[in-house]
Tab-separated table of C-alpha atoms in Angstrom:
chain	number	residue	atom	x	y	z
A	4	UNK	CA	3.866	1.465	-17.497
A	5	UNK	CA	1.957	3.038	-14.177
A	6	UNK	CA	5.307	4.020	-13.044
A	7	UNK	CA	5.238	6.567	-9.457
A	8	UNK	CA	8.971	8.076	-8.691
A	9	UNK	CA	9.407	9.514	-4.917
A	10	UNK	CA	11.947	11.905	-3.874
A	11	UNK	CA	14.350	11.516	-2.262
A	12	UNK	CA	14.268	8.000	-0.876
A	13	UNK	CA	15.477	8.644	2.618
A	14	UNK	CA	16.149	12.055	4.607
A	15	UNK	CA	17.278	12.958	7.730
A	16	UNK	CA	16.899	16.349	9.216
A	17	UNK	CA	17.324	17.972	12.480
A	18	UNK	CA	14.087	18.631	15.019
A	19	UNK	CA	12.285	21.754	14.071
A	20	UNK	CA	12.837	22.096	10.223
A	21	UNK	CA	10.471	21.363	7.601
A	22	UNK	CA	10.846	18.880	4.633
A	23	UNK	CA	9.726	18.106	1.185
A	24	UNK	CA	8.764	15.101	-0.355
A	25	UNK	CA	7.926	14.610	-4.050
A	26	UNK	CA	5.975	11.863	-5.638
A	27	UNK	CA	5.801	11.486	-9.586
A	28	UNK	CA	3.658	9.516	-11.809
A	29	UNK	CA	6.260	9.065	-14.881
A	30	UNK	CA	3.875	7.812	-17.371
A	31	UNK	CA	1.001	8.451	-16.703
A	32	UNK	CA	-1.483	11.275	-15.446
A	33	UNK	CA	-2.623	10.580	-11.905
A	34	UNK	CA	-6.096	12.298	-11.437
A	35	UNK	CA	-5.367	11.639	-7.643
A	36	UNK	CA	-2.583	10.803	-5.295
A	37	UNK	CA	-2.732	9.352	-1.799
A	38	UNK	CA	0.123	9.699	1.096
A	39	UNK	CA	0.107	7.461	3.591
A	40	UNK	CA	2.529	6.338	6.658
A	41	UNK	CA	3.960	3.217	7.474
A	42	UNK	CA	5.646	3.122	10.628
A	43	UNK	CA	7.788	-0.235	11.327
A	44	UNK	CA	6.316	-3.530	11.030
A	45	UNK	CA	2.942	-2.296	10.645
A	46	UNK	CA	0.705	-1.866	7.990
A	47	UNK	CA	-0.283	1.547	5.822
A	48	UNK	CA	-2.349	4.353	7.223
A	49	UNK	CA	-3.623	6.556	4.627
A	50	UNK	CA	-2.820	10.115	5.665
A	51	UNK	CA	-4.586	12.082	2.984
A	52	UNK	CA	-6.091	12.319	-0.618
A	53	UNK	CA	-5.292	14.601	-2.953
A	54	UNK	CA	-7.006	15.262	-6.541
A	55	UNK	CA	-4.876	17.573	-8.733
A	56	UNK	CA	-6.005	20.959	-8.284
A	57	UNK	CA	-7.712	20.771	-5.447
A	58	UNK	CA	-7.344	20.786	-1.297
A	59	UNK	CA	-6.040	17.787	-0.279
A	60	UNK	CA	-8.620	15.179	2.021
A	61	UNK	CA	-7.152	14.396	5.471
A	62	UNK	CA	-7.921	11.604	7.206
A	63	UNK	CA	-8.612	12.049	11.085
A	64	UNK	CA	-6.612	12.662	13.339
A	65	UNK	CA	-4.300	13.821	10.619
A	66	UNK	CA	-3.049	17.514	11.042
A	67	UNK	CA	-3.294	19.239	8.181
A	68	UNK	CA	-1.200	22.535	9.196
A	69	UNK	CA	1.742	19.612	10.130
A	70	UNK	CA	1.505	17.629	6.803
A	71	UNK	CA	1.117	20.294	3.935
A	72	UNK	CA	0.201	18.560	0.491
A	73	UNK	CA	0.075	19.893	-2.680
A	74	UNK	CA	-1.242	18.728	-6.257
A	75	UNK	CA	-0.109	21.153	-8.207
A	76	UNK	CA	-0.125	19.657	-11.647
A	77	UNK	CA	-1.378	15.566	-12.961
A	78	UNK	CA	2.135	14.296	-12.511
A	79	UNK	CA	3.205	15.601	-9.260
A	80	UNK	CA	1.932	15.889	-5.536
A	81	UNK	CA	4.293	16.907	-2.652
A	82	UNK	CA	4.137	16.561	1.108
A	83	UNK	CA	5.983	18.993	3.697
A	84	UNK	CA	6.572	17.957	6.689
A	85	UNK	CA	6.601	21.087	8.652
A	86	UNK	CA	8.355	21.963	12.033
A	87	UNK	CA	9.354	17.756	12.190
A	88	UNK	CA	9.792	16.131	15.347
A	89	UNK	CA	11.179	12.818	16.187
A	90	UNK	CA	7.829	11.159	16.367
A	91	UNK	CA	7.513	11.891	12.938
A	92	UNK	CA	10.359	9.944	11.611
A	93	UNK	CA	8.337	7.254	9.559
A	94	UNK	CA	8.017	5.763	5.943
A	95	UNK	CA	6.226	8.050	3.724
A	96	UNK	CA	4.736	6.568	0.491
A	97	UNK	CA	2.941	7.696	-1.903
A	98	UNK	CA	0.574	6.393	-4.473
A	99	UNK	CA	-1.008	7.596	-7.812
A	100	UNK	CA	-4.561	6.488	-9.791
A	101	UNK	CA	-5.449	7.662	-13.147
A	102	UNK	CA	-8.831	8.752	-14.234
A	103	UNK	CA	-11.236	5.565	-13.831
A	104	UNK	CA	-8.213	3.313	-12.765
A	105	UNK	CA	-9.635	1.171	-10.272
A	106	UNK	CA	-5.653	0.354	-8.895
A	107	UNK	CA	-3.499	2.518	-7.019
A	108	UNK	CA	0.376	2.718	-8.192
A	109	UNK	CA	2.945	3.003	-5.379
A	110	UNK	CA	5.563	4.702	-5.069
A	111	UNK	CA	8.965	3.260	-3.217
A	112	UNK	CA	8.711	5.321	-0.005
A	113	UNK	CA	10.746	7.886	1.496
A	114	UNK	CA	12.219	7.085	4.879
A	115	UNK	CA	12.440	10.024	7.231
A	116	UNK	CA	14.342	10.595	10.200
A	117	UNK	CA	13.785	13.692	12.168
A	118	UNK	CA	17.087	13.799	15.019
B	27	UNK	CA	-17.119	-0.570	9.317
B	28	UNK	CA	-15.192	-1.473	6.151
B	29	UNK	CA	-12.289	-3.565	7.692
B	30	UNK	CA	-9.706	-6.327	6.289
B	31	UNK	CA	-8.271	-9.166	8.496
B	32	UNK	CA	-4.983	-10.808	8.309
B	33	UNK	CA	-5.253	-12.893	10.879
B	34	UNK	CA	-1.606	-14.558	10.388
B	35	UNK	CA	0.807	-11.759	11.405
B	36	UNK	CA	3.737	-14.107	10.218
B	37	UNK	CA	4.163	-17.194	8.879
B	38	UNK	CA	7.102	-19.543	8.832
B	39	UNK	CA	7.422	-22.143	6.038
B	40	UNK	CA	9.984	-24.495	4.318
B	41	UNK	CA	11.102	-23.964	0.744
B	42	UNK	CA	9.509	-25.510	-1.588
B	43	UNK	CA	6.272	-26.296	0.564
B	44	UNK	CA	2.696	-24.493	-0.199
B	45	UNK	CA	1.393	-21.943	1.685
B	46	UNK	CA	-1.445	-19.882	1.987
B	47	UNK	CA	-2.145	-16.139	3.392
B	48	UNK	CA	-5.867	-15.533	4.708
B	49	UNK	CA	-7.533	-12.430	4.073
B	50	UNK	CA	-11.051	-11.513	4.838
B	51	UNK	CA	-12.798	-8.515	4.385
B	52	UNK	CA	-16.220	-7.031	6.070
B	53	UNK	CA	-18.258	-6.009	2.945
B	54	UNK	CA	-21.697	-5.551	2.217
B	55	UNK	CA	-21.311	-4.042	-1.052
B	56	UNK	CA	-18.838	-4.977	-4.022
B	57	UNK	CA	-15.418	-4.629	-4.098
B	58	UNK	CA	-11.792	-4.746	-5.609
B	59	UNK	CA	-9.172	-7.136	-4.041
B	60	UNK	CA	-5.892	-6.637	-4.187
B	61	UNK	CA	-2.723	-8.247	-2.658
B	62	UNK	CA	0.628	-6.372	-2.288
B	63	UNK	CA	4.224	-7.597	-1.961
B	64	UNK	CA	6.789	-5.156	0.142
B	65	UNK	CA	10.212	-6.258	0.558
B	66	UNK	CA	12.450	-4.506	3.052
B	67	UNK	CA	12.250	-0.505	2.808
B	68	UNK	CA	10.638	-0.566	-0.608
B	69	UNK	CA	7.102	0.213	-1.411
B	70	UNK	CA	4.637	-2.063	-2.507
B	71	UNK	CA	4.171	-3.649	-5.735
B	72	UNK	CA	0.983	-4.943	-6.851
B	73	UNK	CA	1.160	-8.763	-6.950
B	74	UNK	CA	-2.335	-9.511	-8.215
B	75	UNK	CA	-5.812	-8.264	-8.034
B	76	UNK	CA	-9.804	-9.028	-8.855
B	77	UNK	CA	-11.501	-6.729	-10.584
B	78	UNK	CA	-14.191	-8.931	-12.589
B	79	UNK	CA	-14.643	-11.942	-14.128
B	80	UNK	CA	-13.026	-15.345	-12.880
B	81	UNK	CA	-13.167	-16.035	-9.356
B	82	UNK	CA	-9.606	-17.450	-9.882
B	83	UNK	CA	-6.701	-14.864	-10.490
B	84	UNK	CA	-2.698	-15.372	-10.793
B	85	UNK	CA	0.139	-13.467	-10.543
B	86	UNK	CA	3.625	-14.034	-12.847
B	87	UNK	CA	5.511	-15.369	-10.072
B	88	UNK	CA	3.184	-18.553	-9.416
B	89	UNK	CA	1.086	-17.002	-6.906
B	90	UNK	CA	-2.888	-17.251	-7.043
B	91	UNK	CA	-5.664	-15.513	-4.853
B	92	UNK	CA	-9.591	-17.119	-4.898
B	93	UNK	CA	-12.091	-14.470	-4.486
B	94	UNK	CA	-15.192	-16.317	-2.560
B	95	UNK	CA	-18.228	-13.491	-2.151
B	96	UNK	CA	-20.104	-15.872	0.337
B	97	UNK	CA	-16.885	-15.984	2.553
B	98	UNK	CA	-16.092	-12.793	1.687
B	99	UNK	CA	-12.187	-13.905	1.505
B	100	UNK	CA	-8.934	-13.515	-0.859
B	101	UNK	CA	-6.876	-16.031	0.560
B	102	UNK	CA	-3.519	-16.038	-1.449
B	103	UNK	CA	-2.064	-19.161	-1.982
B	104	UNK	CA	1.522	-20.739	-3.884
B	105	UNK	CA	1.775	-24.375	-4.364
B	106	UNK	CA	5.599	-24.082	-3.981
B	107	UNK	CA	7.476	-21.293	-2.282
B	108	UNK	CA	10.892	-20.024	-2.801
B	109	UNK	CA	13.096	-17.978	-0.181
B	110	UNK	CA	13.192	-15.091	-3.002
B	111	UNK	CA	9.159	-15.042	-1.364
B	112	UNK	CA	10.011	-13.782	1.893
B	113	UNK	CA	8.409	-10.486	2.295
B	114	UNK	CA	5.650	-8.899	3.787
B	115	UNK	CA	1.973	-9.107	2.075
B	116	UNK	CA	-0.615	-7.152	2.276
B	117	UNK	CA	-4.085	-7.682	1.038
B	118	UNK	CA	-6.166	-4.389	0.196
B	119	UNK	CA	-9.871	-3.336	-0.513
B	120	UNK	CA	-11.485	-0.935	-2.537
B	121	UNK	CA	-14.857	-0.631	-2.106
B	122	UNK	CA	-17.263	0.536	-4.512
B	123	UNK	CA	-18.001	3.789	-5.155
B	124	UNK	CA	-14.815	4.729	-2.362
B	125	UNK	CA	-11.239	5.449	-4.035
B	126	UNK	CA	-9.560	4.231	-0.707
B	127	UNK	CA	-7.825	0.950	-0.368
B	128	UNK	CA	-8.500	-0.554	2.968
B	129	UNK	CA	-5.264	-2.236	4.026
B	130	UNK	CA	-4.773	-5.586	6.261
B	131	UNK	CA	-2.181	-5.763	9.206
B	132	UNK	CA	0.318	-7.588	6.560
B	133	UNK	CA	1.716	-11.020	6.797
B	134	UNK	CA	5.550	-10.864	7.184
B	135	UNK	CA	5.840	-14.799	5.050
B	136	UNK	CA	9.364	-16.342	6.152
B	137	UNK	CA	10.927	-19.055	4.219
B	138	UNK	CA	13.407	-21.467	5.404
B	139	UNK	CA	16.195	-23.003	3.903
């Protein structure tokens, strides 16, 4: 069980478009979902926090016009990259918690790379 | 601040030898440990945590983790490593009454033949 699905698992698109990224919880309904980015050889850095219906949380320094997130529904959260730039090729990964779960499910990451 | 401290950014060992990964956390209040395994350009999957209860916790694969309060640490030990180990571990933080996990620097554990 506690199973989070991310899609797609790597992307590449050109400088200046936007991009989509879903992440699922398959069995189970995730009351809130996190994003964070993991660039190589370092550690996580939570981007935002979303709880399903609501505006997501950003973290600072994180801009919120750049990385759009939705939670539209207790299964599903997405995050758009808009107008990418190289700088923003990174590993995007996602995580879902249930109502009083005290863990946080992962996801497998989505590797993007912005040319 | 709420912070967590790898303080071994990589660590070497021989196969079939222990080893152990430090963790400490800053903490005034309780918390939730947790220790994460990532192998190469996959997420993380939860090796083992503390919620409650024994100080002592395992995970599946013959790892364990100690949760000390006084030294507020989660060190993450395995009396016998295999090169099927070698990954990068995390060890995480939730503190109470915050949904966040607070995330170490990793430990990128190397095992050699």
């Amino acid at each position: 069980g506690a199973v989070v699905s991310q899609h797609p698992s790597w992307v590449i698109c050109k400088s200046g478009t936007s991009v989509k990224i879903e992440c699922r919880s398959l069995d189970f309904q995730a009351t809130t979902m996190f994003w964070y980015r993991q660039f190589p050889k370092q550690s996580l850095m939570l981007m935002a926090t979303s709880n399903e219906g609501s505006k997501a949380t950003y973290e600072q320094g994180v801009e919120k016009d750049k990385f759009l997130i939705n939670h539209a529904s207790l299964t599903l959260s997405t995050l758009t990259v808009t107008s990418a730039h190289p700088e923003d090729s990174s590993f995007y990964i996602c995580s879902a918690s249930g109502r009083g779960s005290y863990e946080q499910y992962f996801g497998p990451g989505t590797r993007l790379t912005v040319t | 601040a709420q912070s967590v401290t790898q303080l071994d950014s990589q660590v070497p060992v021989f196969e079939e030898a222990p080893v152990e990964l430090r963790c400490n956390y800053s903490s005034s209040v309780s918390v939730y440990l947790f220790w994460y395994v990532q192998y190469p350009n996959q997420g993380l999957q939860l090796l083992l945590k503390y919620l409650s209860g024994s100080t002592l916790v395992e995970s599946i694969n013959g790892f364990e983790a100690e949760f000390n309060k006084s030294q507020t640490s989660f060190h993450l030990r395995k009396p016998s490593v295999h090169i099927s180990d070698t990954a990068e571990y995390f060890c995480a933080v939730r503190y109470f009454g915050n949904e966040k996990l607070t995330f170490g620097t990793g430990t990128r554990l190397t095992i050699i033949p």
